[in-house]
Coordinates of C-alpha atoms and ligand atoms in Angstrom, one line a residue:
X21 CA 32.0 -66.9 -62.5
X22 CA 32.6 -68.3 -59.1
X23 CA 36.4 -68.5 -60.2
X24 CA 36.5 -64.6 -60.1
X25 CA 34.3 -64.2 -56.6
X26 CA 36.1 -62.0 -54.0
X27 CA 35.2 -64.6 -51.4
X28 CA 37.0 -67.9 -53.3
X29 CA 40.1 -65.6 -54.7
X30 CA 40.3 -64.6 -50.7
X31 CA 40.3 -68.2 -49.6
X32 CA 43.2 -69.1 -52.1
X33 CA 45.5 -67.0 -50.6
X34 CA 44.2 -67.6 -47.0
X35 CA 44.5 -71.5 -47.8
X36 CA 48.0 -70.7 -49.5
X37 CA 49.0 -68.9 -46.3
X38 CA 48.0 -71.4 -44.1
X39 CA 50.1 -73.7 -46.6
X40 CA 53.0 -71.9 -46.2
X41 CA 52.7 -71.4 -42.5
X42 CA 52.8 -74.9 -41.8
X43 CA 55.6 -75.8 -44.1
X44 CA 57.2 -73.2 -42.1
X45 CA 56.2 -74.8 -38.6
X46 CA 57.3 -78.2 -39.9
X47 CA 60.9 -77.1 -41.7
X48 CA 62.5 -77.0 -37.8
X49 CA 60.9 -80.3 -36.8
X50 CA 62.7 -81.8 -39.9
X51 CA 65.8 -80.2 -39.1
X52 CA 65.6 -81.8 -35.9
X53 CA 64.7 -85.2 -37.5
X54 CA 67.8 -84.8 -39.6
X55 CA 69.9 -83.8 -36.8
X56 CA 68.9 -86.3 -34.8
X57 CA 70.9 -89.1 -35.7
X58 CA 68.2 -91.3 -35.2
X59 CA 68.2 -92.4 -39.2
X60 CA 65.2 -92.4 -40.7
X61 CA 63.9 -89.4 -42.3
X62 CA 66.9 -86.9 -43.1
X63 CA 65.1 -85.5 -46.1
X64 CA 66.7 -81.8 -45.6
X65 CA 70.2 -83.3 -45.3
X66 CA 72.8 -84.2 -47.5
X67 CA 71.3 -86.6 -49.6
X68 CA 68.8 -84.3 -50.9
X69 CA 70.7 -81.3 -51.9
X70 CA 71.1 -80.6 -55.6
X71 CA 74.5 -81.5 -56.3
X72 CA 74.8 -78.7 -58.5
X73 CA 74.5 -76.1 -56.8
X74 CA 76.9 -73.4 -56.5
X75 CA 78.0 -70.2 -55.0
X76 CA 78.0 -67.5 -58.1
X77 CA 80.5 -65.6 -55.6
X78 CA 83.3 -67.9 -55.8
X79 CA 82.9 -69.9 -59.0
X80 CA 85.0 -68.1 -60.9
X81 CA 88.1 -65.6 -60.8
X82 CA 87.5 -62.3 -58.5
X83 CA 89.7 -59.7 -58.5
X84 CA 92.0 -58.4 -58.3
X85 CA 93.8 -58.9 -61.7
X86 CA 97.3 -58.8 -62.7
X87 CA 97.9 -55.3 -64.5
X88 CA 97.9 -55.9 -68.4
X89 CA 97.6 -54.5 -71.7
X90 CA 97.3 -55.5 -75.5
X91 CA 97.6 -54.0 -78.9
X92 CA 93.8 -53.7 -79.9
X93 CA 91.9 -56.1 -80.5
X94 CA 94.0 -58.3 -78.6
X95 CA 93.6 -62.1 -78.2
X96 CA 91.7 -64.1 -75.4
X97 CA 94.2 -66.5 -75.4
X98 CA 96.5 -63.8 -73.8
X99 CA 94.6 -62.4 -71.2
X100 CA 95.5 -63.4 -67.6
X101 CA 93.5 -64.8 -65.6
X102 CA 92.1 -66.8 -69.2
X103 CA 88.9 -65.7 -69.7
X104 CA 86.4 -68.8 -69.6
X105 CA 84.2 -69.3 -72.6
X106 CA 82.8 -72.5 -71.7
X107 CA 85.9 -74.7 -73.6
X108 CA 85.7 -77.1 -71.1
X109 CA 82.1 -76.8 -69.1
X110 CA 79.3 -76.1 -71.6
X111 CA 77.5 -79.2 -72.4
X112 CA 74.8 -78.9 -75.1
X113 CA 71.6 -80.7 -75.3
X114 CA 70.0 -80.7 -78.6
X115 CA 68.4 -77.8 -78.3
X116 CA 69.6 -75.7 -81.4
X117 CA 70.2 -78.9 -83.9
X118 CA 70.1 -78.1 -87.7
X119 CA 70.2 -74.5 -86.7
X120 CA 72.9 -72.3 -88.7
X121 CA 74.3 -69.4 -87.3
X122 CA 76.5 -66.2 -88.3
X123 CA 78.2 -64.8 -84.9
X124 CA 80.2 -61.5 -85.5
X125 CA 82.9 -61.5 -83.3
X126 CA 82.9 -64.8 -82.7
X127 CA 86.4 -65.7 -82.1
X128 CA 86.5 -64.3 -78.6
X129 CA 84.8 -63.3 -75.1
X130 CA 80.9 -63.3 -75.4
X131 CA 80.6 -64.0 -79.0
X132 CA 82.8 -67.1 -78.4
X133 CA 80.6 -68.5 -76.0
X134 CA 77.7 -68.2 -78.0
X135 CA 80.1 -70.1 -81.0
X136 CA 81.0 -72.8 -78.5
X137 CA 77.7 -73.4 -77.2
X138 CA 75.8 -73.1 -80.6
X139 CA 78.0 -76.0 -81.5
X140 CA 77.3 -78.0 -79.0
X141 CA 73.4 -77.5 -78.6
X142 CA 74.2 -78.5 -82.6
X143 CA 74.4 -75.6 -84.7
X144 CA 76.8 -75.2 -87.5
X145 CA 78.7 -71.7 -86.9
X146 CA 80.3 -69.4 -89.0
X147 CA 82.7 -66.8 -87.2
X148 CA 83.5 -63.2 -88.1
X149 CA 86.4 -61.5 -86.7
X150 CA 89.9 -59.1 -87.7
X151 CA 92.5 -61.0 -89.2
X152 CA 94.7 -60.2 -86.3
X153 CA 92.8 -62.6 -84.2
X154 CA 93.1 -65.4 -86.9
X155 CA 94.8 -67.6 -83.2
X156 CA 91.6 -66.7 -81.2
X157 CA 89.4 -68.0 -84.7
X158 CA 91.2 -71.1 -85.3
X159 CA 90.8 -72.3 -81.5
X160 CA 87.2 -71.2 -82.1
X161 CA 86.7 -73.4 -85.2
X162 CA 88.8 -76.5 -83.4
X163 CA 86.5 -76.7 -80.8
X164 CA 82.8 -76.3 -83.0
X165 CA 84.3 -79.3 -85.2
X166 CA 85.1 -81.4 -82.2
X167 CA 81.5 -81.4 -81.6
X168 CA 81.0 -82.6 -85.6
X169 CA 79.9 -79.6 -86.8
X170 CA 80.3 -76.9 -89.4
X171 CA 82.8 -74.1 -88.9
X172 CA 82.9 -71.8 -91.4
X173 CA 85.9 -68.5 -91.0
X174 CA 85.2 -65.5 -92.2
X175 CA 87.9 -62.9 -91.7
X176 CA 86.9 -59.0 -92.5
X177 CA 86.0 -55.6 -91.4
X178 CA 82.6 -54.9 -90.7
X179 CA 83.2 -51.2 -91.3
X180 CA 83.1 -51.6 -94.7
X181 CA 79.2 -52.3 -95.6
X182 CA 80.0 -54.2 -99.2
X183 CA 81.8 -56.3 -96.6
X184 CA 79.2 -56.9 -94.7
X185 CA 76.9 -58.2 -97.7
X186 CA 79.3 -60.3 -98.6
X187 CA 79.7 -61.8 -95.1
X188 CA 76.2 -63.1 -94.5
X189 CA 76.3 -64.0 -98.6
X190 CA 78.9 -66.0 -97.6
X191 CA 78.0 -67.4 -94.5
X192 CA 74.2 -68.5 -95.6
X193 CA 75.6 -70.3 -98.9
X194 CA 78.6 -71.9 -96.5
X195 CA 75.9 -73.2 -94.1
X196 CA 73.1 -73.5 -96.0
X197 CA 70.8 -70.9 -95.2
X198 CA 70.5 -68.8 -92.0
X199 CA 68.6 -69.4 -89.0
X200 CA 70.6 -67.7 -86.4
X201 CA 72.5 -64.2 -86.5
X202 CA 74.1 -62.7 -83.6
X203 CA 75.4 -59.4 -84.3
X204 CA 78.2 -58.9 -81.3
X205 CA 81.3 -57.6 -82.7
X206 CA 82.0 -54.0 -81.0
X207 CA 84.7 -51.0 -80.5
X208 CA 84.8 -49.5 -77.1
X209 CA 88.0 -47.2 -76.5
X210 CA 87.7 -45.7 -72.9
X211 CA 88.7 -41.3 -73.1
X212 CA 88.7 -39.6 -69.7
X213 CA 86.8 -36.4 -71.6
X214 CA 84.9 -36.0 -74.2
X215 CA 87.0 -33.6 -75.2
X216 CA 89.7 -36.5 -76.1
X217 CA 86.9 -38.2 -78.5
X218 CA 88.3 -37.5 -82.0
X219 CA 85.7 -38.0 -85.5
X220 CA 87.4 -40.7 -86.0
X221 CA 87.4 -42.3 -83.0
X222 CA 83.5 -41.7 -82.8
X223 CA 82.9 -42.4 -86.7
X224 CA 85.1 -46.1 -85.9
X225 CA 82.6 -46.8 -82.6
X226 CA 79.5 -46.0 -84.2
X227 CA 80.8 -47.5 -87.5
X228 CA 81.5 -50.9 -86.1
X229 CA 78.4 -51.4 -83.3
X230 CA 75.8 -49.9 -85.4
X231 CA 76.1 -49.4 -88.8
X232 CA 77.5 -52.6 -89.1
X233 CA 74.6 -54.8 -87.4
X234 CA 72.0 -52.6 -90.1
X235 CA 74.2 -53.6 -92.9
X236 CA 74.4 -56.9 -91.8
X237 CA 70.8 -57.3 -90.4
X238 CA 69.4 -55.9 -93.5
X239 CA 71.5 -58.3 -95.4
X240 CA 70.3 -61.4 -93.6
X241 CA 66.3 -60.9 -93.3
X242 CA 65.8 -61.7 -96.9
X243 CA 67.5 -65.2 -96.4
X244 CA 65.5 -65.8 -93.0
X245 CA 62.5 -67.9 -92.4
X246 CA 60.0 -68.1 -89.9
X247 CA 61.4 -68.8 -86.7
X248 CA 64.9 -67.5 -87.3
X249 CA 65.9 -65.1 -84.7
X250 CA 68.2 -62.2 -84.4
X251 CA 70.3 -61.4 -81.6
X252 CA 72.0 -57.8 -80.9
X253 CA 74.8 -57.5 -77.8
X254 CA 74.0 -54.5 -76.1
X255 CA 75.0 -53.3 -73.1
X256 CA 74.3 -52.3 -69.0
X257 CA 75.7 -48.7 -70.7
X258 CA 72.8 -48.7 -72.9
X259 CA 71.2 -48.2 -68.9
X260 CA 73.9 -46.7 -66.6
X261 CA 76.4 -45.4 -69.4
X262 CA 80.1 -45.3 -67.6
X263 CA 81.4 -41.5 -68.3
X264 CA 84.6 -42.6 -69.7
X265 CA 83.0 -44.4 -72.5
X266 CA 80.0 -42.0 -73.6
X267 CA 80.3 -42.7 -77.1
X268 CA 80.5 -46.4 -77.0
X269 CA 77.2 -46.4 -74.8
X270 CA 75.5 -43.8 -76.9
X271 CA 75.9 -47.0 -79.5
X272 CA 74.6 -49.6 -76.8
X273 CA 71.6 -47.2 -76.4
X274 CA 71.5 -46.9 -80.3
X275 CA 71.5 -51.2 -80.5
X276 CA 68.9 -51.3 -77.4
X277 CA 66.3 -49.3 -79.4
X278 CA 66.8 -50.7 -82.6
X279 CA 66.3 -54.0 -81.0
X280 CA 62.9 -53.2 -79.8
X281 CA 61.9 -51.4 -83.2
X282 CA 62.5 -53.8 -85.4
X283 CA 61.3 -56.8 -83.2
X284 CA 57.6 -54.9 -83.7
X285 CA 58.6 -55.2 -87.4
X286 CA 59.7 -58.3 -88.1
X287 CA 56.9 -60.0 -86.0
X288 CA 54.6 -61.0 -88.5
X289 CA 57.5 -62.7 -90.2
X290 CA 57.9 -64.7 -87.6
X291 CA 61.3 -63.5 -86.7
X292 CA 62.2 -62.8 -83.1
X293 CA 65.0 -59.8 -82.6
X294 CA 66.3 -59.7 -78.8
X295 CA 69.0 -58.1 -77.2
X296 CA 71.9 -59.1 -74.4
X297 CA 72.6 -56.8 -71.8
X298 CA 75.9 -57.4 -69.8
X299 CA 77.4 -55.8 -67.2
X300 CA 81.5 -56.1 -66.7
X301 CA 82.7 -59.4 -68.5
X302 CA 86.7 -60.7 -68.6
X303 CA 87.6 -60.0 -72.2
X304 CA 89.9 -59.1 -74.8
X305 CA 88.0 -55.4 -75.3
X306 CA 88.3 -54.5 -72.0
X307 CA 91.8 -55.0 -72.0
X308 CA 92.8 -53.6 -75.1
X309 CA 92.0 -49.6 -74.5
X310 CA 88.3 -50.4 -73.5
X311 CA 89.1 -49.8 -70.1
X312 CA 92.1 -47.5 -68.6
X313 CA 95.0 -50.3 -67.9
X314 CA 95.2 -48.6 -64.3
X315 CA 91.4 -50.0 -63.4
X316 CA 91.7 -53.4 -64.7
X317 CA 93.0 -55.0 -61.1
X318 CA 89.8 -54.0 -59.8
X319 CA 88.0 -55.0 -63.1
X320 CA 83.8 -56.0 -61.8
X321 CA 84.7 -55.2 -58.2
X322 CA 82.0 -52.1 -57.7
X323 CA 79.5 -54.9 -58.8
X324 CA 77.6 -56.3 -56.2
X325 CA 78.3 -59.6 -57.0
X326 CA 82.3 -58.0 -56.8
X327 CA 83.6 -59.5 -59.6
X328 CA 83.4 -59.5 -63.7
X329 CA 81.4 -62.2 -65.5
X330 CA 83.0 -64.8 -66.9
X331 CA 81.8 -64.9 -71.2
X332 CA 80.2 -68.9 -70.8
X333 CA 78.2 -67.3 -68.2
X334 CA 75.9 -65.6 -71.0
X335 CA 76.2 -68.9 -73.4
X336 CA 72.4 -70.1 -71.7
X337 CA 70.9 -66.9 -73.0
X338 CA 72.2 -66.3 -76.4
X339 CA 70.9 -70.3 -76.6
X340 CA 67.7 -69.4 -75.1
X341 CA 66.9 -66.6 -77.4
X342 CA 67.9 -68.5 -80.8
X343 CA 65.9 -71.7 -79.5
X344 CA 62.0 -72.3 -79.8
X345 CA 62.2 -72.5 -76.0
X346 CA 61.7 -68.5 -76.0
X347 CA 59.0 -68.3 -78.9
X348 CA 56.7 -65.7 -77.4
X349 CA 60.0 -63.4 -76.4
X350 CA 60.8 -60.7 -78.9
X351 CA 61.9 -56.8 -78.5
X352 CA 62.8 -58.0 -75.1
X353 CA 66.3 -57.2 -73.5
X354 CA 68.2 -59.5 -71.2
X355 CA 70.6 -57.9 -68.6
X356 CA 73.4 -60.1 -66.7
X357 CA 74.8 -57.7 -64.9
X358 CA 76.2 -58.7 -61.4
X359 CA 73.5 -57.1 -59.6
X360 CA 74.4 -53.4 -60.8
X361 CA 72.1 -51.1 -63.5
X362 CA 70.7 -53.3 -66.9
X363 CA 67.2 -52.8 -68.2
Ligands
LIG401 P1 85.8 -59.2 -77.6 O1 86.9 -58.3 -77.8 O2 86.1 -60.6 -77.3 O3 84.8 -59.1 -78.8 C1 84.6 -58.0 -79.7 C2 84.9 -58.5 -81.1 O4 84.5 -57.5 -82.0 C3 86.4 -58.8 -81.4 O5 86.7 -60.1 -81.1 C4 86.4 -58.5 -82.9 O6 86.4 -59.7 -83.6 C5 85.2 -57.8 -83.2 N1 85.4 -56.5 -84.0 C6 85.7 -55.3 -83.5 N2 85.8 -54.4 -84.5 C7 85.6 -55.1 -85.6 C8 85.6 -54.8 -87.0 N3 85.9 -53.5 -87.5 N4 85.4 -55.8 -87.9 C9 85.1 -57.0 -87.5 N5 85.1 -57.4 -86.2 C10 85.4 -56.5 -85.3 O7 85.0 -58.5 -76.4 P2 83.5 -58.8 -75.8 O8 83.5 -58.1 -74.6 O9 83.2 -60.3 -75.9 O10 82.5 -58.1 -76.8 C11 81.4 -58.7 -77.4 C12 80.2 -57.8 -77.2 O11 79.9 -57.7 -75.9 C13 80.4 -56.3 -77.7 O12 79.2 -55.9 -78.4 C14 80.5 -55.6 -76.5 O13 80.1 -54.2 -76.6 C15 79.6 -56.3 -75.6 N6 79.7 -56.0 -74.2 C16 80.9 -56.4 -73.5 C17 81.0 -56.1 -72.2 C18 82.2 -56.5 -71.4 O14 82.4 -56.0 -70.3 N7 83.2 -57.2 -72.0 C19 79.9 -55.5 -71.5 C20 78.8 -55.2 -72.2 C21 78.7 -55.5 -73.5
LIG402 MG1 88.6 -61.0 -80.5

């Protein structure tokens, strides 16, 4: 009872003040220690600063970009500046061994990240993609079995939903089950006005980002077990939709909800559904109609960070979500935005 007393909660925070008053007092005295040059001491110096750390700002490219275009859905592999998925910086640590995971679009940009890094936190992976980006796949499935796992290809369009059965069929008898499904693959073609949007056009978008991850989420829970997780790529236009892409965020918005919903129903299964929420990342979508070609020199500049994400930048949180490390998290959205809109 004397834990909840007005008096004792009041003298906490007076006695955490008066804590963090006098580390404040004391921080210039050690500075002057350090300065000093009179050895000794030196604890705020050099030899104690986390040799990791770096500036967000500069680590990777800013723009602006050289001007480009490619047929959709393009290739990573030839997209100036190269987009980094984490080929040659993502180091694993056990944390998703056994574990086997379906990635829908996983042969480039964000899904490709979350392929890479799966691999190396010790998943085995199996890859969905168009068979026009069979290159971007095969680098894909080089670099999972250099880490000594399973990479399983499975070419296909997820418009088609007796496809879509047959993918996570597929994929769960390749692997071995299915722990792990990351429903990422997305169409996004930027029109000045709606007035541009043909049927078609909107049929293909909503096709692709949202009837595909029903068919193929409703095609997985029955293979899933307790502590399987789902993971659904959303958007910052689920939040703040960018005008020139109203129906493609209309489906982010669509993904977001769903998310949520069916995280309250799968619950007492045991299986977690979450959702990713990024802002402007260097990909093959953005440069294949996603964006007009005439804004892509400037492509993550209105950011406050000022520049686009980089896809390994996201590869911690589509590993957080799928690992037990996040076990209480479900229904929840994660934004990675550079500092602009998100949930
Ligand atoms: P990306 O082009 O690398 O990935 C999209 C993938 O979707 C393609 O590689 C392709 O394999 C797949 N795909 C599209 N239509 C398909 C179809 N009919 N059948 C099978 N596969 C199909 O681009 P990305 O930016 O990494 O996109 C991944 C996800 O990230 C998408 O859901 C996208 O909406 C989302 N996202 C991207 C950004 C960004 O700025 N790049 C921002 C927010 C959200
Ligand atoms: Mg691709």
């Amino acid at each position: 009872m004397d834990k909840d007393s007005p008096d004792k909660s009041r003298r906490m925070v007076i006695g955490g003040m008066a804590g963090g008053l006098l580390a404040g007092a004391m921080a210039p005295a050690m500075a002057q220690n350090a300065g000093g040059g009179g050895g000794g001491g030196g604890g705020a110096g050099g030899a104690a600063a986390p040799a990791t750390l770096q500036n967000p700002l500069n680590e990777y490219p800013r723009p602006p970009f050289p001007e480009q275009q490619q047929p959709w859905p393009g290739l990573a592999s030839k997209m100036n500046p190269l987009p980094d998925h984490g080929e040659t910086s993502y180091r694993g640590s056990g944390r998703l061994r056994g574990r086997r995971a379906l990635i829908t679009g996983g042969d480039s940009g964000i899904g490709r990240a979350a392929a890479i890094a799966y691999a190396r936190e010790g998943a085995d992976v199996a890859i969905n993609y168009l068979p026009a980006e069979e290159p971007d796949a095969q680098d894909v499935a080089k670099l999972i079995r250099a880490e000594g796992r399973k990479a399983v290809l499975i070419p296909g369009d997820i418009k088609d939903e007796n496809f879509c059965k047959r993918l996570v069929e597929q994929a769960a008898r390749e692997l071995g089950g299915l722990d792990i499904l990351v429903n990422n693959a997305a169409r996004q073609v930027s029109q000045d006005s709606i007035l541009d949007i043909t049927t078609a056009q909107f049929d293909e978008t909503f096709k692709t980002n949202v009837y595909a991850m029903f068919w193929i989420t409703k095609a997985a829970i029955p293979l899933m077990k307790p502590g399987a997780t789902i993971i659904n790529t959303s958007s910052v236009n689920a939040y703040d939709p960018g005008q020139n892409i109203i129906d493609y965020a209309a489906t982010k918005g669509a993904i977001m909800i769903f998310t949520k919903g069916l995280a309250k129903q799968l619950a007492d299964k045991g299986i977690r559904v979450n959702a990713v929420a990024p802002g402007p990342f260097w990909t093959p979508l953005q440069v294949t109609g996603g964006q007009p070609a005439k804004k892509l020199p400037a492509f993550g500049k209105e950011t406050p960070m000022g520049r686009p994400g980089q896809p390994v930048e996201l590869a911690g949180v589509y590993v957080l979500l799928a690992s037990n490390e996040s076990s209480y998290a479900t229904g929840q959205v994660y934004g990675e935005t550079g500092g602009h809109g998100g949930p």
